[in-house]
Amino acid sequence: MKRNREDMEIVWQTPANPPERHDYIFRNGIRYVKPYYFEFISHAKNRWAGKTIVDLFADEFKGRNRDYYDSAVKSGRIQVDGKTVPVSYRVQSSQKISHFVHRHEPPVMALDVTILHKGEDVLTVCKPASVPVHPCGQYRKNTVVGILQAEYDLAPLFPVHRLDRLVSGLLILARSASQADIFRQQIESGTVQKQYIAKVVGEFPKEEQIVNLRVNFNAREGRSTVEVGEPDEKDSNTLKGKAAFTKFTRICTNGKYSIVSCHPITGRTHQIRVHLQSTGHPIANDTLYLADYVDSSSRRAFSAVKSNHSLKVNSNDNCNCQPEDSIEDFGIDPMCTNCPNLAPIGYDGSEEGLWLHCVRYSGPDWVYECPYPDWASLS
């Protein structure tokens, strides 16, 4: 059973520690990361100078309460310049501050990261929905880059383009920084074409639809909006969004849903999602942009669909992973605010991937493609 580690030696990890195959736990079609001890490092900003170490953490890092930070300082889990300090210690600018935590990563769908092409300079994969591309926020090992390193010993890898966490499909990774720069220069010069497919609400028009609307991303709300009109040269505050251009072509429809080919010319945050919303045909399971375009009966129907699709994956059939009956338990940390749960607070694993899938990237002398997902069939 799970063991208490209060009297055990703790081995701390840093970003230099690579993910390994045994770091993952698979339960009910969900991929978890076995909680691990990790050192978060920051350097004191000028505005932090003069604050006590406990006040600093309580004010700046609100994910835990003040009592936790008080105990963490006293136990040495929060240190300054590699040394333990009293709770009354006042921080100075540029000092190295370490926070040693029992880290719980959010879960993702237990789907394999399928390798499509493996060359000397380039690797292409089919990215599963719900898995971030690279370490960010609370995700480190539960990422495409982390999983490829743990399960295939492929490293280092340099993602060439972005795919949102809930989006699936083609992901191109360079195997050297120099090769990544070549791809990025081509993307920035406009010589790379991108194609996605989406499953949208309703009967999408047969004729090609061109959306040329500025996109304004609100980081605090985590969503984008479109802006109509042209910026006023006399008033720079009239429009804050960035120019965005997308072409849409209907592939097929059954009246209730349509499969649409999406060709983004620019690359703004949530561009395809918010541009489809602007046409009156949002992605059919996109809760972030669907609400403004469906009535209450449609919302009830969507809720039923969501409940039947949320992370219900047979991991033994779809994942290059260990069987569920070989799961190893993890140690409980007495100071951890997430233990005894595997997932961090606020993550229950009940999400699904968007019906948005990257199928093709092409450049001056190269083309990479990814198969269509199952939801792309309306039969």
Coordinates of C-alpha atoms in Angstrom, one line a residue, residues 74-291:
K74 CA 10.6 25.9 8.9
S75 CA 11.2 22.4 7.5
G76 CA 13.7 23.7 4.9
R77 CA 11.5 23.0 1.8
I78 CA 11.8 26.7 1.0
Q79 CA 15.4 27.9 0.9
V80 CA 17.3 31.1 -0.1
D81 CA 20.6 30.7 -1.9
G82 CA 20.6 27.0 -1.0
K83 CA 20.3 27.6 2.8
T84 CA 17.5 27.3 5.2
V85 CA 16.2 30.6 6.7
P86 CA 13.9 31.7 9.5
V87 CA 10.3 32.7 8.7
S88 CA 11.2 36.3 9.5
Y89 CA 14.0 36.4 6.9
R90 CA 13.6 39.3 4.4
V91 CA 14.4 38.6 0.8
Q92 CA 16.9 40.6 -1.2
S93 CA 16.7 41.3 -4.9
S94 CA 18.2 38.6 -7.3
Q95 CA 18.5 35.9 -4.6
K96 CA 17.9 32.4 -5.7
I97 CA 14.8 31.0 -4.0
S98 CA 14.1 27.3 -4.1
H99 CA 10.8 25.6 -3.3
F100 CA 10.9 21.8 -2.9
V101 CA 7.5 20.3 -3.5
H102 CA 5.9 16.9 -4.0
R103 CA 4.7 17.5 -7.5
H104 CA 1.5 16.2 -8.9
E105 CA 0.9 16.7 -12.6
P106 CA -2.5 16.9 -14.2
P107 CA -3.7 13.7 -16.0
V108 CA -4.1 13.3 -19.7
M109 CA -5.8 10.8 -22.0
A110 CA -4.0 7.4 -22.1
L111 CA -3.5 7.4 -25.8
D112 CA -0.2 6.6 -27.5
V113 CA 1.9 9.3 -29.2
T114 CA 2.1 7.6 -32.6
I115 CA 5.3 8.1 -34.6
L116 CA 4.5 8.9 -38.2
H117 CA 7.9 9.6 -39.6
K118 CA 11.4 9.2 -38.1
G119 CA 14.3 10.8 -39.9
E120 CA 17.7 12.0 -39.1
D121 CA 16.6 15.6 -38.8
V122 CA 12.8 15.4 -38.4
L123 CA 10.3 13.5 -36.3
T124 CA 6.6 13.7 -36.9
V125 CA 3.9 12.3 -34.6
C126 CA 0.2 12.2 -34.2
K127 CA -0.4 14.2 -31.0
P128 CA -3.2 12.9 -28.8
A129 CA -5.8 15.5 -27.6
S130 CA -5.3 16.6 -24.0
V131 CA -1.5 16.2 -24.0
P132 CA 0.5 19.5 -24.1
V133 CA 3.4 19.6 -26.6
H134 CA 6.2 20.6 -24.2
P135 CA 6.7 21.4 -20.5
C136 CA 4.5 24.3 -19.4
G137 CA 2.6 25.3 -16.3
Q138 CA 1.9 22.2 -14.2
Y139 CA 2.8 19.8 -17.0
R140 CA 6.4 18.4 -17.3
K141 CA 6.4 14.6 -17.9
N142 CA 2.8 14.4 -19.2
T143 CA 3.8 16.1 -22.4
V144 CA 4.5 14.9 -25.9
V145 CA 8.2 15.7 -25.5
G146 CA 8.3 14.0 -22.1
I147 CA 6.4 10.9 -23.3
L148 CA 8.6 10.5 -26.4
Q149 CA 11.7 10.7 -24.2
A150 CA 10.4 8.2 -21.6
E151 CA 8.9 5.6 -24.0
Y152 CA 11.1 5.9 -27.1
D153 CA 14.3 7.5 -25.7
L154 CA 14.0 10.3 -28.3
A155 CA 15.7 13.5 -27.1
P156 CA 16.4 16.3 -27.6
L157 CA 13.4 17.3 -29.6
F158 CA 12.4 20.8 -30.8
P159 CA 8.7 21.4 -31.6
V160 CA 8.5 23.4 -34.9
H161 CA 4.9 24.6 -34.4
R162 CA 2.2 24.9 -31.8
L163 CA -0.8 22.7 -31.2
D164 CA -3.2 23.6 -28.3
R165 CA -3.4 21.0 -25.6
L166 CA -6.9 19.9 -26.5
V167 CA -6.1 19.7 -30.3
S168 CA -4.9 16.5 -31.9
G169 CA -3.0 15.6 -35.0
L170 CA 0.2 16.2 -36.9
L171 CA 3.1 17.6 -34.8
I172 CA 6.5 18.2 -36.4
L173 CA 9.6 18.1 -34.1
A174 CA 13.1 18.9 -35.3
R175 CA 15.9 16.8 -33.9
S176 CA 18.3 19.7 -33.7
A177 CA 18.0 23.4 -32.9
S178 CA 19.5 24.3 -36.3
Q179 CA 16.8 22.3 -38.1
A180 CA 14.1 23.8 -36.0
D181 CA 15.3 27.3 -37.0
I182 CA 15.1 26.3 -40.7
F183 CA 11.4 25.3 -40.2
R184 CA 10.6 28.4 -38.2
Q185 CA 12.1 30.7 -40.8
Q186 CA 9.9 29.1 -43.5
I187 CA 6.8 29.4 -41.3
E188 CA 7.6 33.1 -40.6
S189 CA 8.2 33.8 -44.3
G190 CA 4.8 32.5 -45.2
T191 CA 6.0 29.6 -47.4
V192 CA 4.3 26.9 -45.2
Q193 CA 0.7 25.8 -45.7
K194 CA -1.3 24.3 -42.8
Q195 CA -4.5 22.2 -42.9
Y196 CA -6.8 21.2 -40.1
I197 CA -10.2 19.5 -40.0
A198 CA -13.0 20.3 -37.6
K199 CA -16.4 18.9 -36.8
V200 CA -18.8 21.8 -36.5
V201 CA -22.4 22.5 -35.7
G202 CA -25.0 22.6 -38.5
E203 CA -24.8 22.5 -42.3
F204 CA -21.7 24.5 -43.2
P205 CA -22.0 26.4 -46.5
K206 CA -20.9 24.6 -49.7
E207 CA -19.0 27.5 -51.0
E208 CA -15.5 28.4 -49.6
Q209 CA -15.8 30.7 -46.6
I210 CA -13.0 33.3 -46.0
V211 CA -12.8 34.9 -42.6
N212 CA -10.7 38.0 -42.3
L213 CA -11.3 39.2 -38.7
R214 CA -8.8 40.4 -36.1
V215 CA -8.3 38.1 -33.1
N216 CA -7.9 39.4 -29.6
F217 CA -6.7 36.9 -27.0
N218 CA -7.6 37.6 -23.4
A219 CA -5.0 35.7 -21.3
R220 CA -6.9 36.2 -18.1
E221 CA -10.1 34.6 -19.5
G222 CA -8.2 32.1 -21.6
R223 CA -10.2 32.8 -24.7
S224 CA -10.2 34.9 -27.9
T225 CA -12.7 37.2 -29.5
V226 CA -12.9 38.6 -33.0
E227 CA -13.0 42.3 -33.9
V228 CA -14.9 43.8 -36.8
G229 CA -13.7 46.9 -38.7
E230 CA -10.4 48.5 -39.4
P231 CA -8.1 50.2 -36.7
D232 CA -8.4 54.0 -36.4
E233 CA -5.1 55.6 -37.1
K234 CA -6.0 58.4 -34.8
D235 CA -7.0 56.1 -31.9
S236 CA -4.7 53.1 -31.4
N237 CA -7.1 51.7 -28.7
T238 CA -10.0 51.1 -31.1
L239 CA -8.9 47.6 -32.1
K240 CA -6.5 45.6 -30.0
G241 CA -6.6 42.3 -31.9
K242 CA -4.1 40.9 -34.4
A243 CA -4.8 40.5 -38.0
A244 CA -6.1 36.9 -38.7
F245 CA -7.1 35.1 -41.9
T246 CA -8.6 31.7 -42.4
K247 CA -10.1 29.8 -45.3
F248 CA -12.8 27.1 -44.7
T249 CA -14.1 24.5 -47.1
R250 CA -16.9 22.0 -46.4
I251 CA -15.8 18.3 -46.8
C252 CA -19.2 16.7 -46.0
T253 CA -22.3 17.3 -43.9
N254 CA -25.3 15.3 -42.6
G255 CA -27.3 18.5 -41.7
K256 CA -26.6 18.2 -38.0
Y257 CA -22.8 18.3 -38.2
S258 CA -20.3 19.2 -40.9
I259 CA -16.7 18.2 -41.4
V260 CA -14.7 21.3 -42.5
S261 CA -11.2 21.8 -43.9
C262 CA -9.5 24.7 -42.2
H263 CA -6.6 26.6 -43.8
P264 CA -5.2 29.2 -41.3
I265 CA -3.0 31.7 -43.1
T266 CA -2.0 33.4 -39.9
G267 CA -1.4 31.7 -36.5
R268 CA -3.2 33.5 -33.7
T269 CA -4.3 31.9 -30.5
H270 CA -7.5 29.9 -30.9
Q271 CA -7.8 31.4 -34.4
I272 CA -9.6 28.5 -36.1
R273 CA -12.0 28.1 -33.1
V274 CA -13.0 31.7 -32.9
H275 CA -13.2 32.2 -36.7
L276 CA -15.5 29.1 -36.9
Q277 CA -17.6 30.6 -34.1
S278 CA -17.9 33.8 -36.2
T279 CA -19.4 31.9 -39.1
G280 CA -22.2 30.6 -36.9
H281 CA -20.7 27.0 -37.0
P282 CA -18.5 26.5 -34.0
I283 CA -16.7 23.3 -33.3
A284 CA -19.4 20.9 -32.0
N285 CA -17.8 20.0 -28.7
D286 CA -16.0 23.3 -28.0
T287 CA -17.5 24.5 -24.7
L288 CA -15.4 27.6 -24.7
Y289 CA -16.9 29.0 -28.0
L290 CA -20.1 27.0 -28.3
A291 CA -22.3 28.6 -25.7

